[in-house]
Short mmCIF file of C-alpha atoms in Angstrom, two decimals:
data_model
loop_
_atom_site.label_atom_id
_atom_site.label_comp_id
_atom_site.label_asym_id
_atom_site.label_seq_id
_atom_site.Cartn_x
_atom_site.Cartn_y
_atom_site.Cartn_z
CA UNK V 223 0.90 26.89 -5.90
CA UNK V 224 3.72 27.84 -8.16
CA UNK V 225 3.26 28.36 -12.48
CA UNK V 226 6.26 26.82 -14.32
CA UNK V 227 6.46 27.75 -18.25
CA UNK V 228 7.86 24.35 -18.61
CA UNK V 229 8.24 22.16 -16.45
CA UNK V 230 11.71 19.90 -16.42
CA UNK V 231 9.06 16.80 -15.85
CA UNK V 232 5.21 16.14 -15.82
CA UNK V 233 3.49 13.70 -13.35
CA UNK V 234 0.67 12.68 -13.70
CA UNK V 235 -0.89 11.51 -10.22
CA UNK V 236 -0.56 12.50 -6.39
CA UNK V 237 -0.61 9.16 -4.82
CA UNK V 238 2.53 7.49 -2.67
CA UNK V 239 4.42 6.81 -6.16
CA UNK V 240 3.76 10.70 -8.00
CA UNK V 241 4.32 12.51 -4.49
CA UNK V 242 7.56 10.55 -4.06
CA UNK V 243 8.78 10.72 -7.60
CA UNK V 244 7.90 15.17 -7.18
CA UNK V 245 9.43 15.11 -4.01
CA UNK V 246 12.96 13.41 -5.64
CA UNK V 247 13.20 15.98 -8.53
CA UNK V 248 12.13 19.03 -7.04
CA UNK V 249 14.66 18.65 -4.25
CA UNK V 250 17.35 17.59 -6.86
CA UNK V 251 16.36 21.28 -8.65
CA UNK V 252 13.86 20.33 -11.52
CA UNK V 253 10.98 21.79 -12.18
CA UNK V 254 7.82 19.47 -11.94
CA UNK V 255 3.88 19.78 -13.01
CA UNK V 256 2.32 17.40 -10.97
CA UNK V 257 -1.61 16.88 -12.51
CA UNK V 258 -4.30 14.88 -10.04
CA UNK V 259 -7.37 14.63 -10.63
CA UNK V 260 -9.00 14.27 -6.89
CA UNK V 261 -10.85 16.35 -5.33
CA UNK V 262 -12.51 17.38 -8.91
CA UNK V 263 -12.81 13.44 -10.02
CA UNK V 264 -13.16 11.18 -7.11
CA UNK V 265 -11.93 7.53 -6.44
CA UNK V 266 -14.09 4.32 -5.76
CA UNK V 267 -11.80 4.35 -2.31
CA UNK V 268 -10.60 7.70 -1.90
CA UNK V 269 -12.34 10.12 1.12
CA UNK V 270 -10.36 12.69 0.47
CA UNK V 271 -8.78 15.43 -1.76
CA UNK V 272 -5.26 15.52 -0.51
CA UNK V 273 -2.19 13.16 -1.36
CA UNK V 274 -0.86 10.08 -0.75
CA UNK V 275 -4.12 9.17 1.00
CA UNK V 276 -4.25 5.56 2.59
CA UNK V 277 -7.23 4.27 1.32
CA UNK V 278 -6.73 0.35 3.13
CA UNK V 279 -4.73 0.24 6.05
CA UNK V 280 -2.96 3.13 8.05
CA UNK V 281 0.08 0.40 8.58
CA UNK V 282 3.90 0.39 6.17
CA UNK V 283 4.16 -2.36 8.13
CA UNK V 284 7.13 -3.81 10.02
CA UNK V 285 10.47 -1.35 11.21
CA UNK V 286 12.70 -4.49 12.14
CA UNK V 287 15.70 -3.93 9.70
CA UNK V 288 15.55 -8.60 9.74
CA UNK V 289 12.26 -7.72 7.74
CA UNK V 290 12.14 -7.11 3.77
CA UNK V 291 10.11 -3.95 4.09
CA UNK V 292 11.91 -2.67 7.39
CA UNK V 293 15.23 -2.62 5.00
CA UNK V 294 13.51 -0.97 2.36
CA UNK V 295 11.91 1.56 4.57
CA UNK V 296 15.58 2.23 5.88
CA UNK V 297 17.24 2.55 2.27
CA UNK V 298 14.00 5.18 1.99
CA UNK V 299 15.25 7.51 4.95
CA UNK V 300 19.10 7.25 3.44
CA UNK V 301 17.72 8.66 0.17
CA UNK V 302 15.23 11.66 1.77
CA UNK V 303 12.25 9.71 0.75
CA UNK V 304 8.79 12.41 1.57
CA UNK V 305 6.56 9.46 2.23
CA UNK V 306 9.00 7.35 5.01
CA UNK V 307 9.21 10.87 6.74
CA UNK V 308 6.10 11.78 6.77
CA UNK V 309 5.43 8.35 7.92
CA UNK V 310 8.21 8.65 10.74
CA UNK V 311 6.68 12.44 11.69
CA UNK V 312 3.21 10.85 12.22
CA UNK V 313 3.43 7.30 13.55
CA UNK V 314 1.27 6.23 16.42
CA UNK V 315 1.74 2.89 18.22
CA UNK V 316 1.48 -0.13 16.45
CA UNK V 317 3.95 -2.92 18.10
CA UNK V 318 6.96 -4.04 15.85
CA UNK V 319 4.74 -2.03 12.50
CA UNK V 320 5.50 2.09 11.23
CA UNK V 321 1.35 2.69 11.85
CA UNK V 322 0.41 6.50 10.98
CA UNK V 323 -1.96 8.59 11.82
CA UNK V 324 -3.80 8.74 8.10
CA UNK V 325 -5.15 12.32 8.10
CA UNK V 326 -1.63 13.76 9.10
CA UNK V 327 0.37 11.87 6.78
CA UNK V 328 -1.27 13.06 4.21
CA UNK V 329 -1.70 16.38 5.41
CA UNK V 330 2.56 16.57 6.02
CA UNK V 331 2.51 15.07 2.24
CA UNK V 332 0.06 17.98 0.78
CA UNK V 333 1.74 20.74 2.55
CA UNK V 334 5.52 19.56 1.26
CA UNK V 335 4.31 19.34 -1.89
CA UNK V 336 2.19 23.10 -2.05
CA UNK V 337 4.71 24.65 -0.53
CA UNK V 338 7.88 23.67 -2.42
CA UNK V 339 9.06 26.20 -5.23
CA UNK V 340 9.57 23.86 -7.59
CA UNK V 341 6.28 22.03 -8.14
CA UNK V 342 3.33 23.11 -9.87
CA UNK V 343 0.32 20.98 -8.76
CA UNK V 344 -2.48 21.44 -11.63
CA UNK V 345 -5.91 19.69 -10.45
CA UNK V 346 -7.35 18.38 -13.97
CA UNK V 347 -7.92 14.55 -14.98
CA UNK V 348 -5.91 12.96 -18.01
CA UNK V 349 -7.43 11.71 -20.44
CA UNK V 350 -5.84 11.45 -23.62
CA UNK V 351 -2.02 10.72 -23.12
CA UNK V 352 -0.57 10.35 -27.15
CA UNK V 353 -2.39 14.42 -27.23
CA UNK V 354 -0.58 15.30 -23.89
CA UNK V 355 2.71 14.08 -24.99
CA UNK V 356 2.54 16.28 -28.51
CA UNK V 357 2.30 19.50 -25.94
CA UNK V 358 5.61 18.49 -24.03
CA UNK V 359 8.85 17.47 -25.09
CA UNK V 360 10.10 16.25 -21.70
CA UNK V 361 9.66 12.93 -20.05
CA UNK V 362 6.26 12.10 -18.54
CA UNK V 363 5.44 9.85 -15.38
CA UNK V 364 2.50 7.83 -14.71
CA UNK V 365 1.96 7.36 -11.68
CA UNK V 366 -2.25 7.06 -10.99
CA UNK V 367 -2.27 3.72 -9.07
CA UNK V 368 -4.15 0.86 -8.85
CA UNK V 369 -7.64 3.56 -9.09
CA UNK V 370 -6.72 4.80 -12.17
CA UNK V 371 -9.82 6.68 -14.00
CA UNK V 372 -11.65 4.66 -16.35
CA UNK V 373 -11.02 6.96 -19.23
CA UNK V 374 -7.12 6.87 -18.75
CA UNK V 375 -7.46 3.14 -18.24
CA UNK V 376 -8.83 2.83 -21.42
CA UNK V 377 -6.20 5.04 -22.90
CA UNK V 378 -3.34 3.10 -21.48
CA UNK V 379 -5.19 -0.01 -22.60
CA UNK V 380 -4.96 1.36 -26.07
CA UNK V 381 -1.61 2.79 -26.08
CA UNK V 382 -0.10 -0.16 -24.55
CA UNK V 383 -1.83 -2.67 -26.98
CA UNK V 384 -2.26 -5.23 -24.21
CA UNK V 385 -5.06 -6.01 -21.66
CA UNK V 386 -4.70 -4.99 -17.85
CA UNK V 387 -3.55 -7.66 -15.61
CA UNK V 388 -5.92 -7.37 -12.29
CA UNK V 389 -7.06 -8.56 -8.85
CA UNK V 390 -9.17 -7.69 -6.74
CA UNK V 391 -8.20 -5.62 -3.10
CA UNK V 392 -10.55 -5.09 -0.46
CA UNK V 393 -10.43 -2.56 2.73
CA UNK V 394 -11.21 -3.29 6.15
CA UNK V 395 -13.52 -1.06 8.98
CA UNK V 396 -12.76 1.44 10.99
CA UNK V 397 -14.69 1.29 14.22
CA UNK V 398 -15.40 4.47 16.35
CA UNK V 399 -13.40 3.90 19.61
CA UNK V 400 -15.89 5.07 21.82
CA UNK V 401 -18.21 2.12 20.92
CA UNK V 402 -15.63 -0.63 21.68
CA UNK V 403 -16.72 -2.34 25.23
CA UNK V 404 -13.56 -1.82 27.24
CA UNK V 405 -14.86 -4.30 29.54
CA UNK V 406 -14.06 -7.36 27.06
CA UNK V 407 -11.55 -6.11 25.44
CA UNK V 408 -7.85 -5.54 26.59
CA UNK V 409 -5.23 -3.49 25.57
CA UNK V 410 -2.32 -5.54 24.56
CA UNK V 411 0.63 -6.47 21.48
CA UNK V 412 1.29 -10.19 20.72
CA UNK V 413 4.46 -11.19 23.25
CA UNK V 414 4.22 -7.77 24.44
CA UNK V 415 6.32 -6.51 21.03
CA UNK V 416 6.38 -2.54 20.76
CA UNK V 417 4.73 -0.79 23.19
CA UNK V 418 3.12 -3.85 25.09
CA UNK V 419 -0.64 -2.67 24.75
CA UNK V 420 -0.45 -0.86 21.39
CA UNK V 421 -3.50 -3.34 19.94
CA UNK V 422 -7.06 -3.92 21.29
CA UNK V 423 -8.06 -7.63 21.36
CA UNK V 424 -11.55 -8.81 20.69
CA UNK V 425 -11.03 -12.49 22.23
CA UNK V 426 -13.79 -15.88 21.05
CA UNK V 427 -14.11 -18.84 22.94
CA UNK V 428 -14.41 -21.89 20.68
CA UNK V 429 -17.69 -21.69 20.26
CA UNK V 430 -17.92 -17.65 19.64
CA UNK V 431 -15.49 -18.15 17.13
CA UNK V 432 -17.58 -21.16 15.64
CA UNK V 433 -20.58 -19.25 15.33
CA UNK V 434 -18.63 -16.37 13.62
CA UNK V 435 -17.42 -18.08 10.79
CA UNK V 436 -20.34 -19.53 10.20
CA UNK V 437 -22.21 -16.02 9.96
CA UNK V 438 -19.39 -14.76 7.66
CA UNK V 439 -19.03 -17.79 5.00
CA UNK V 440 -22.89 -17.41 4.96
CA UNK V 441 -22.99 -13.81 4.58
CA UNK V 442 -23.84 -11.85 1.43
CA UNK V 443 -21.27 -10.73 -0.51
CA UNK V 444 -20.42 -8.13 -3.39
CA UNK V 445 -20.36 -10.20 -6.72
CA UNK V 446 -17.82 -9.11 -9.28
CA UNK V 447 -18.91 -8.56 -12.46
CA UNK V 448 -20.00 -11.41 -15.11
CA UNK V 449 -16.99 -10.97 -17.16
CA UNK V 450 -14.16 -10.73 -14.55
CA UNK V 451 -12.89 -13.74 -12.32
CA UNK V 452 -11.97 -12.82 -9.53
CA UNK V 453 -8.51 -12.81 -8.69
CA UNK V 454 -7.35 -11.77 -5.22
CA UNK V 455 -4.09 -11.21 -4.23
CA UNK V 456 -2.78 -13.50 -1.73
CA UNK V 457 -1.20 -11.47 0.89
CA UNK V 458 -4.58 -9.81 0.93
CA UNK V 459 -7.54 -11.93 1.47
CA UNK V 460 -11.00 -10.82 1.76
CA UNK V 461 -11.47 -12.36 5.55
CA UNK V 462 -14.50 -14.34 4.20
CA UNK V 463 -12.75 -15.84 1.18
CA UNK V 464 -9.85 -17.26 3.99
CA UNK V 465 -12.69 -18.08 6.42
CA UNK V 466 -14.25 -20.54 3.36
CA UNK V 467 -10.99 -22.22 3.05
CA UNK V 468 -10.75 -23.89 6.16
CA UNK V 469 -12.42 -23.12 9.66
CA UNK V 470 -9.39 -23.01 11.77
CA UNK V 471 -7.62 -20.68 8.97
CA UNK V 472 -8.29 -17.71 10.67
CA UNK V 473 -7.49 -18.75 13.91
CA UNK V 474 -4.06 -19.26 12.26
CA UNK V 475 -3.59 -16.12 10.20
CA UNK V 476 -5.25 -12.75 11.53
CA UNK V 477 -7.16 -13.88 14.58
CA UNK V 478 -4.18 -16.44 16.00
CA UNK V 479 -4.36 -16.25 19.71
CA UNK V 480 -0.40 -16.74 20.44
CA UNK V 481 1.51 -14.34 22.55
CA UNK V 482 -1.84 -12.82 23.97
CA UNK V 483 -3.76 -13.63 27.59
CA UNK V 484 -7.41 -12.71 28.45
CA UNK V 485 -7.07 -10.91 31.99
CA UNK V 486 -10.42 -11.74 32.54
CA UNK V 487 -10.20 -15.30 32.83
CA UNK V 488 -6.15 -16.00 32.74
CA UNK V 489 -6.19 -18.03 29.54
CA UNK V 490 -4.99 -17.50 25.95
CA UNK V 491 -8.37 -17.37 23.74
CA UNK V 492 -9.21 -19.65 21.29
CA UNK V 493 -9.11 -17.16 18.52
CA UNK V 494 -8.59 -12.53 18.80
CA UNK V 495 -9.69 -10.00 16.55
CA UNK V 496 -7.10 -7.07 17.07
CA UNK V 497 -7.80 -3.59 16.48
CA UNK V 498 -5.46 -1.28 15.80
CA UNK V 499 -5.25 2.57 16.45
CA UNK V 500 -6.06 4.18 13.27
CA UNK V 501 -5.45 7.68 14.23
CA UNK V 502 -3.07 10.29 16.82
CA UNK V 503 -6.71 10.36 19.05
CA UNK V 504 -7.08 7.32 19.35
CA UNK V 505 -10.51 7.99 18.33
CA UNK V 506 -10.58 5.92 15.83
CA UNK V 507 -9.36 1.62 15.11
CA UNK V 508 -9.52 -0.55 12.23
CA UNK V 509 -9.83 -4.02 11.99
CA UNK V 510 -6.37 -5.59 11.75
CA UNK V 511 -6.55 -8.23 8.73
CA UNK V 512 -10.14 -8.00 8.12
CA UNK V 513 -10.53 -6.63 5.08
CA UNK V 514 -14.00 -7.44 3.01
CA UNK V 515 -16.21 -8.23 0.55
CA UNK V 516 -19.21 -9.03 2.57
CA UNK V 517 -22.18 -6.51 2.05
CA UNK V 518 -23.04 -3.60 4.49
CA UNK V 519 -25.50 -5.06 6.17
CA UNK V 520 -24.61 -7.91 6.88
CA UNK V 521 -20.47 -6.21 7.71
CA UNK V 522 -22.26 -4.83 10.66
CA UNK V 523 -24.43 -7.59 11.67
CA UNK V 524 -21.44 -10.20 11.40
CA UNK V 525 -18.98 -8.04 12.77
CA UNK V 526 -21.12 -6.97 15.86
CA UNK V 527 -21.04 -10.66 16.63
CA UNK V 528 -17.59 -10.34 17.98
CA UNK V 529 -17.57 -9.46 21.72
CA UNK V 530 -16.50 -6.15 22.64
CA UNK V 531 -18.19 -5.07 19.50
CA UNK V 532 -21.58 -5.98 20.10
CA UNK V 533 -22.71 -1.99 19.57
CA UNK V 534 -20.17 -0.98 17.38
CA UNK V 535 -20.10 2.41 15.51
CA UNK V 536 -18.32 1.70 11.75
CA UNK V 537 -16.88 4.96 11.14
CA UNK V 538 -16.21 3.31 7.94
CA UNK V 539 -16.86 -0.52 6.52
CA UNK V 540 -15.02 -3.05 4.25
CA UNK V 541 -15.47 -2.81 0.62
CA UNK V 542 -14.03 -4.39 -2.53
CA UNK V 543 -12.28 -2.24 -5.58
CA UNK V 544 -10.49 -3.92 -8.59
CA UNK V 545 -6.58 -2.93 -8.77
CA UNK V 546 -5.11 -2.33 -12.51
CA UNK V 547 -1.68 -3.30 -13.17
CA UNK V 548 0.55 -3.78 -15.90
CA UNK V 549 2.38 -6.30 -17.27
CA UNK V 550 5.84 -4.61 -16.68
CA UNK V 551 8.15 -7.73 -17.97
CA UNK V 552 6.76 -7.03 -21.40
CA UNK V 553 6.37 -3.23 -21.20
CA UNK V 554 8.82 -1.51 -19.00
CA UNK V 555 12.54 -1.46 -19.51
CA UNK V 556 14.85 -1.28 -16.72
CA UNK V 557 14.38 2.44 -16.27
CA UNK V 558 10.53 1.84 -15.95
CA UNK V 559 10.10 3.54 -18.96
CA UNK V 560 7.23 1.98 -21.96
CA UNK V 561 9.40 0.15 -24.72
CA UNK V 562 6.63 1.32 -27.19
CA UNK V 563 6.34 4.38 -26.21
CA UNK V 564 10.13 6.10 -25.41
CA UNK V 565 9.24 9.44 -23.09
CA UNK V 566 6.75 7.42 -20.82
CA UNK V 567 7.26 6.41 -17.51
CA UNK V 568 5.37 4.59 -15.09
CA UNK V 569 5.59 3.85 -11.30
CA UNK V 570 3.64 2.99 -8.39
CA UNK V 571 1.17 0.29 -7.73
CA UNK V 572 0.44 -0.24 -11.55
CA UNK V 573 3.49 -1.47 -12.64
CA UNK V 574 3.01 -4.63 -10.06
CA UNK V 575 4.16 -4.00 -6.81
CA UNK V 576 2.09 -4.75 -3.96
CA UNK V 577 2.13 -2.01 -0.43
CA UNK V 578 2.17 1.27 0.59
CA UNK V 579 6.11 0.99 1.07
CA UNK V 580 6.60 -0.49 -2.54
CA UNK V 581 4.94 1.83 -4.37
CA UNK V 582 6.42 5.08 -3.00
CA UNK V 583 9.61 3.55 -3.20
CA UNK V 584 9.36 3.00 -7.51
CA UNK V 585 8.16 6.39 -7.33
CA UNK V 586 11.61 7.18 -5.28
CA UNK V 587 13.70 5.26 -8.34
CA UNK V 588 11.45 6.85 -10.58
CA UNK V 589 12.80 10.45 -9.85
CA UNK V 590 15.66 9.63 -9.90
CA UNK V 591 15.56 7.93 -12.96
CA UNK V 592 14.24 11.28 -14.46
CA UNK V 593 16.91 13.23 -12.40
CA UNK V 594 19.58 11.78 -14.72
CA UNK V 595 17.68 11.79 -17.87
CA UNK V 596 17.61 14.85 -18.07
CA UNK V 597 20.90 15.57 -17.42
CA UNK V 598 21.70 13.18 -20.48
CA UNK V 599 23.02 10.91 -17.81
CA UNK V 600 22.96 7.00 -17.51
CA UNK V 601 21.33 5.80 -14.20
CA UNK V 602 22.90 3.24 -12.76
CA UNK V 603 20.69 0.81 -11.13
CA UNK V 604 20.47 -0.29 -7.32
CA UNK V 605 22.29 -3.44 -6.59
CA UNK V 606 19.57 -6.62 -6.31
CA UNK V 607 21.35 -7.54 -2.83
CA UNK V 608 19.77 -4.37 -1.93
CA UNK V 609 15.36 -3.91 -1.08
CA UNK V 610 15.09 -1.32 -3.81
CA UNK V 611 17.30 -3.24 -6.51
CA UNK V 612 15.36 -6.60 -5.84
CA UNK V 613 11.76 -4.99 -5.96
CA UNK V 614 12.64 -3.15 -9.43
CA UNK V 615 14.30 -6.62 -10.69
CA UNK V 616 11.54 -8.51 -9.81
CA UNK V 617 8.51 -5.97 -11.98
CA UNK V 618 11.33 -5.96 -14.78
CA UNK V 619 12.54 -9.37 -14.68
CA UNK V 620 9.88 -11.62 -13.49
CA UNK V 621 8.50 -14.54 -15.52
CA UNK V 622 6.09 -13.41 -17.81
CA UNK V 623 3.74 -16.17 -17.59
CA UNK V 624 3.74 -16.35 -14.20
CA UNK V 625 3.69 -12.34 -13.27
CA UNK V 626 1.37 -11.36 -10.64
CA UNK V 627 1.66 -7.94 -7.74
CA UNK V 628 4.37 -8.76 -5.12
CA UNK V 629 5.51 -7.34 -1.56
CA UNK V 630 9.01 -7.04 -1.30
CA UNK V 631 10.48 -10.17 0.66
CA UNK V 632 14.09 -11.51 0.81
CA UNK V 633 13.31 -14.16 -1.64
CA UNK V 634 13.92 -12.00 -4.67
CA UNK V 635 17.36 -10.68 -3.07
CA UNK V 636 20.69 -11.38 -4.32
CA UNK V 637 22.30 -12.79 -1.17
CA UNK V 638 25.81 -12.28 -0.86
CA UNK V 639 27.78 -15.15 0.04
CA UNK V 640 28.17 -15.78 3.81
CA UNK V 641 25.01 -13.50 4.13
CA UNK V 642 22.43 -16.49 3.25
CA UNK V 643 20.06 -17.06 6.14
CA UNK V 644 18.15 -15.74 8.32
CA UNK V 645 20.42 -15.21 11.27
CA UNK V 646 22.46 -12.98 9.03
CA UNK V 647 19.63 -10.83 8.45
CA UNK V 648 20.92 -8.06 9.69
CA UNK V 649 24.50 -8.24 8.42
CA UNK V 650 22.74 -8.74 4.68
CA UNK V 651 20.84 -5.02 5.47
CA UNK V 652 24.18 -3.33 6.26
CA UNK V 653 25.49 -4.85 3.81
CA UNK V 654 22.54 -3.28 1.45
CA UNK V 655 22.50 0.05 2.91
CA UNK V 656 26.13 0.64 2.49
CA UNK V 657 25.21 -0.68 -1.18
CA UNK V 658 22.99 2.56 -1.26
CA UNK V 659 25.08 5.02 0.82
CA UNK V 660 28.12 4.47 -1.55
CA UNK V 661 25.66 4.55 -4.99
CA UNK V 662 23.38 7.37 -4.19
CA UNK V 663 23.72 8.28 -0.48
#
């Protein structure tokens, strides 16, 4: 690791957003001190001491340029973004998704950042950020994610004046491959998208799948505390909390049978759990969609009711964490900096973005936010017809009263005209990645 007398920037955090936001300035010749606090303070969710771990799933989800988050990834690569390399360097099958092998992705991620000359990685927990930002005169990014320590939680809380907005996320298994029964399940993707067989399908008859969701709504689960509601974010249900919301609403959303046939018996199932590959060894598969707040004992004994997994090995089960973040129409200006508090930035998770993808990429803007600012330049912000312009309009510009974590989706574009729709879906991301090319390509 390298010692800089002063660093151009300090970051504090080695998550997707911090890594990213390092990777930007270093390469653009500024000196960084990037401060986490893992492996010396650990994480509710975190296994491991090395960065940009993926504590939920191992999926950035879709490549398909038609798709929000396959545009954004795309307008990543134009810009040299660490994390969508990393992510390209170490993907393993997973249909139409970008699904990485988790230990090298983060392993790629650790080593870029050790080994470049112009970061300093300092392993100490902040605590006290108005004291930190008397010892350094340059800007400073925060960038600790929806796990942020209690004690800097509580400082934020204080130096932003305002409560945390919050919700709830929850993580699904990981099952040891070797204790799947190949017998009942088959190798296969929905429609035979990607690869053909990159998932492993778990298939229910009617009344299998009965008899499951009865065992999960009745399961115990993991109450949140007296004086917190609990607020879940949509696009990532506990599978219970869906399961209690109608019976067939699974058999809709994560265990919908369409595009898939049993070759045991001929027929599309009545509902599937799919697995999917979790690392290069195929050693080990998670749970696709099932993400959980049932207890551990009763995670294995419900789970183990699906066939094929009768004698299941959980290499890992579901559990339940809050997420912190901000309420960035009120506190960040358009350069994600604090209003209050002129030096500070923030990025990642925190400031309300929801997914892997999202939060390196306001990491990405983040640097080079900072890149300019410290040349005493004015950055000049993506255009909202492009993935990365939308996503930052949306945390800045949302309605207040109504401001909750988001994925990126084409609803908070700026369509061009003659681009609306979504047959032009693919015009509208050449027209946004030209938009980038020309700006900061």
């Amino acid at each position: 690791m390298n010692e800089l007398s002063q660093p151009n920037v300090i970051i504090v955090g080695a998550g997707l957003a911090g890594s990213e936001a390092a990777w930007q300035l270093a390469n653009r010749g500024y000196s960084v001190r990037l401060y986490e606090m893992r492996p010396l303070q650990k994480t509710p969710a975190h296994q491991t001491g090395k960065y940009a771990e993926l504590v939920c799933s191992n999926s950035l989800r879709s490549r398909n340029l038609g798709n929000a988050v396959g545009l954004l990834k795309e307008e990543m690569r134009v810009l040299d973004s660490l994390i969508i390399r990393a992510a390209d360097q170490n993907s393993i099958p997973g249909g139409d998704a970008l699904v990485v092998d988790r230990e090298g992705f983060s392993q790629s991620i650790t080593d870029a950042l050790q080994q470049h000359p112009g970061i300093e990685i300092v392993n100490e927990e902040i605590v006290d950020i108005k004291a930190f930002q008397k010892k350094f005169s340059g800007p400073i990014l925060i960038a600790t994610g929806p796990l942020t320590s209690p004690a800097l939680s509580e400082e934020l809380r204080s130096l932003l004046g305002k409560e945390y907005l919050y919700f709830y996320d929850s993580i699904a298994p990981i099952i040891d491959s070797e204790s799947i029964d190949r017998q009942i399940v088959f190798a296969a993707s929905r429609y035979g998208k990607g690869g053909g067989d990159d998932y492993l399908n778990c298939p229910l008859n009617r009344e299998e799948y009965e008899n499951f969701i009865d065992a999960m709504i009745a399961a115990e689960k993991v109450p949140t505390k007296d004086f917190e509601a609990p607020k879940f974010f949509e696009g990532c249900l506990p599978v219970e909390v869906m399961a209690e919301r109608g019976r067939q609403t699974l058999a809709f959303g994560p265990m919908k049978p369409v595009g898939l046939i049993d070759p045991r018996t001929g027929n599309r199932p009545h509902a599937v759990v799919q697995l999917r590959q979790d690392n290069r060894h195929q050693s080990l598969y998670n749970m696709v969609g099932f993400q959980t707040r049932m207890k551990y004992p009763d995670q294995k004994r419900v789970f183990r009711m699906i066939p094929g997994l009768q004698n299941a090995e959980f290499i890992r089960l579901g559990s339940m964490h809050r997420n912190t973040y901000i309420h960035s129409p009120t506190l960040l200006t358009a350069e994600l900096e604090l209003k209050v508090h002129p030096g500070i930035y923030l990025a990642g998770q925190m400031i309300g973005v929801e997914g892997y993808v999202e939060s390196a990429a306001t990491g990405l803007y983040a640097g080079l936010v900072l890149s300019k600012r410290i040349k005493g330049e004015t950055f000049q912000p993506f255009s909202p017809s492009t993935a990365m312009g939308a996503l930052i309009r949306h945390v800045i510009e949302a309605d207040p009263k109504n401001f909750q974590p988001m994925n990126v989706n084409f609803g908070i574009f700026d369509i061009p005209e003659g681009l609306e729709g979504k047959e032009n879906r693919l015009k509208l991301a050449e027209h946004a990645l030209n938009k980038i090319k020309s700006a900061h390509g």
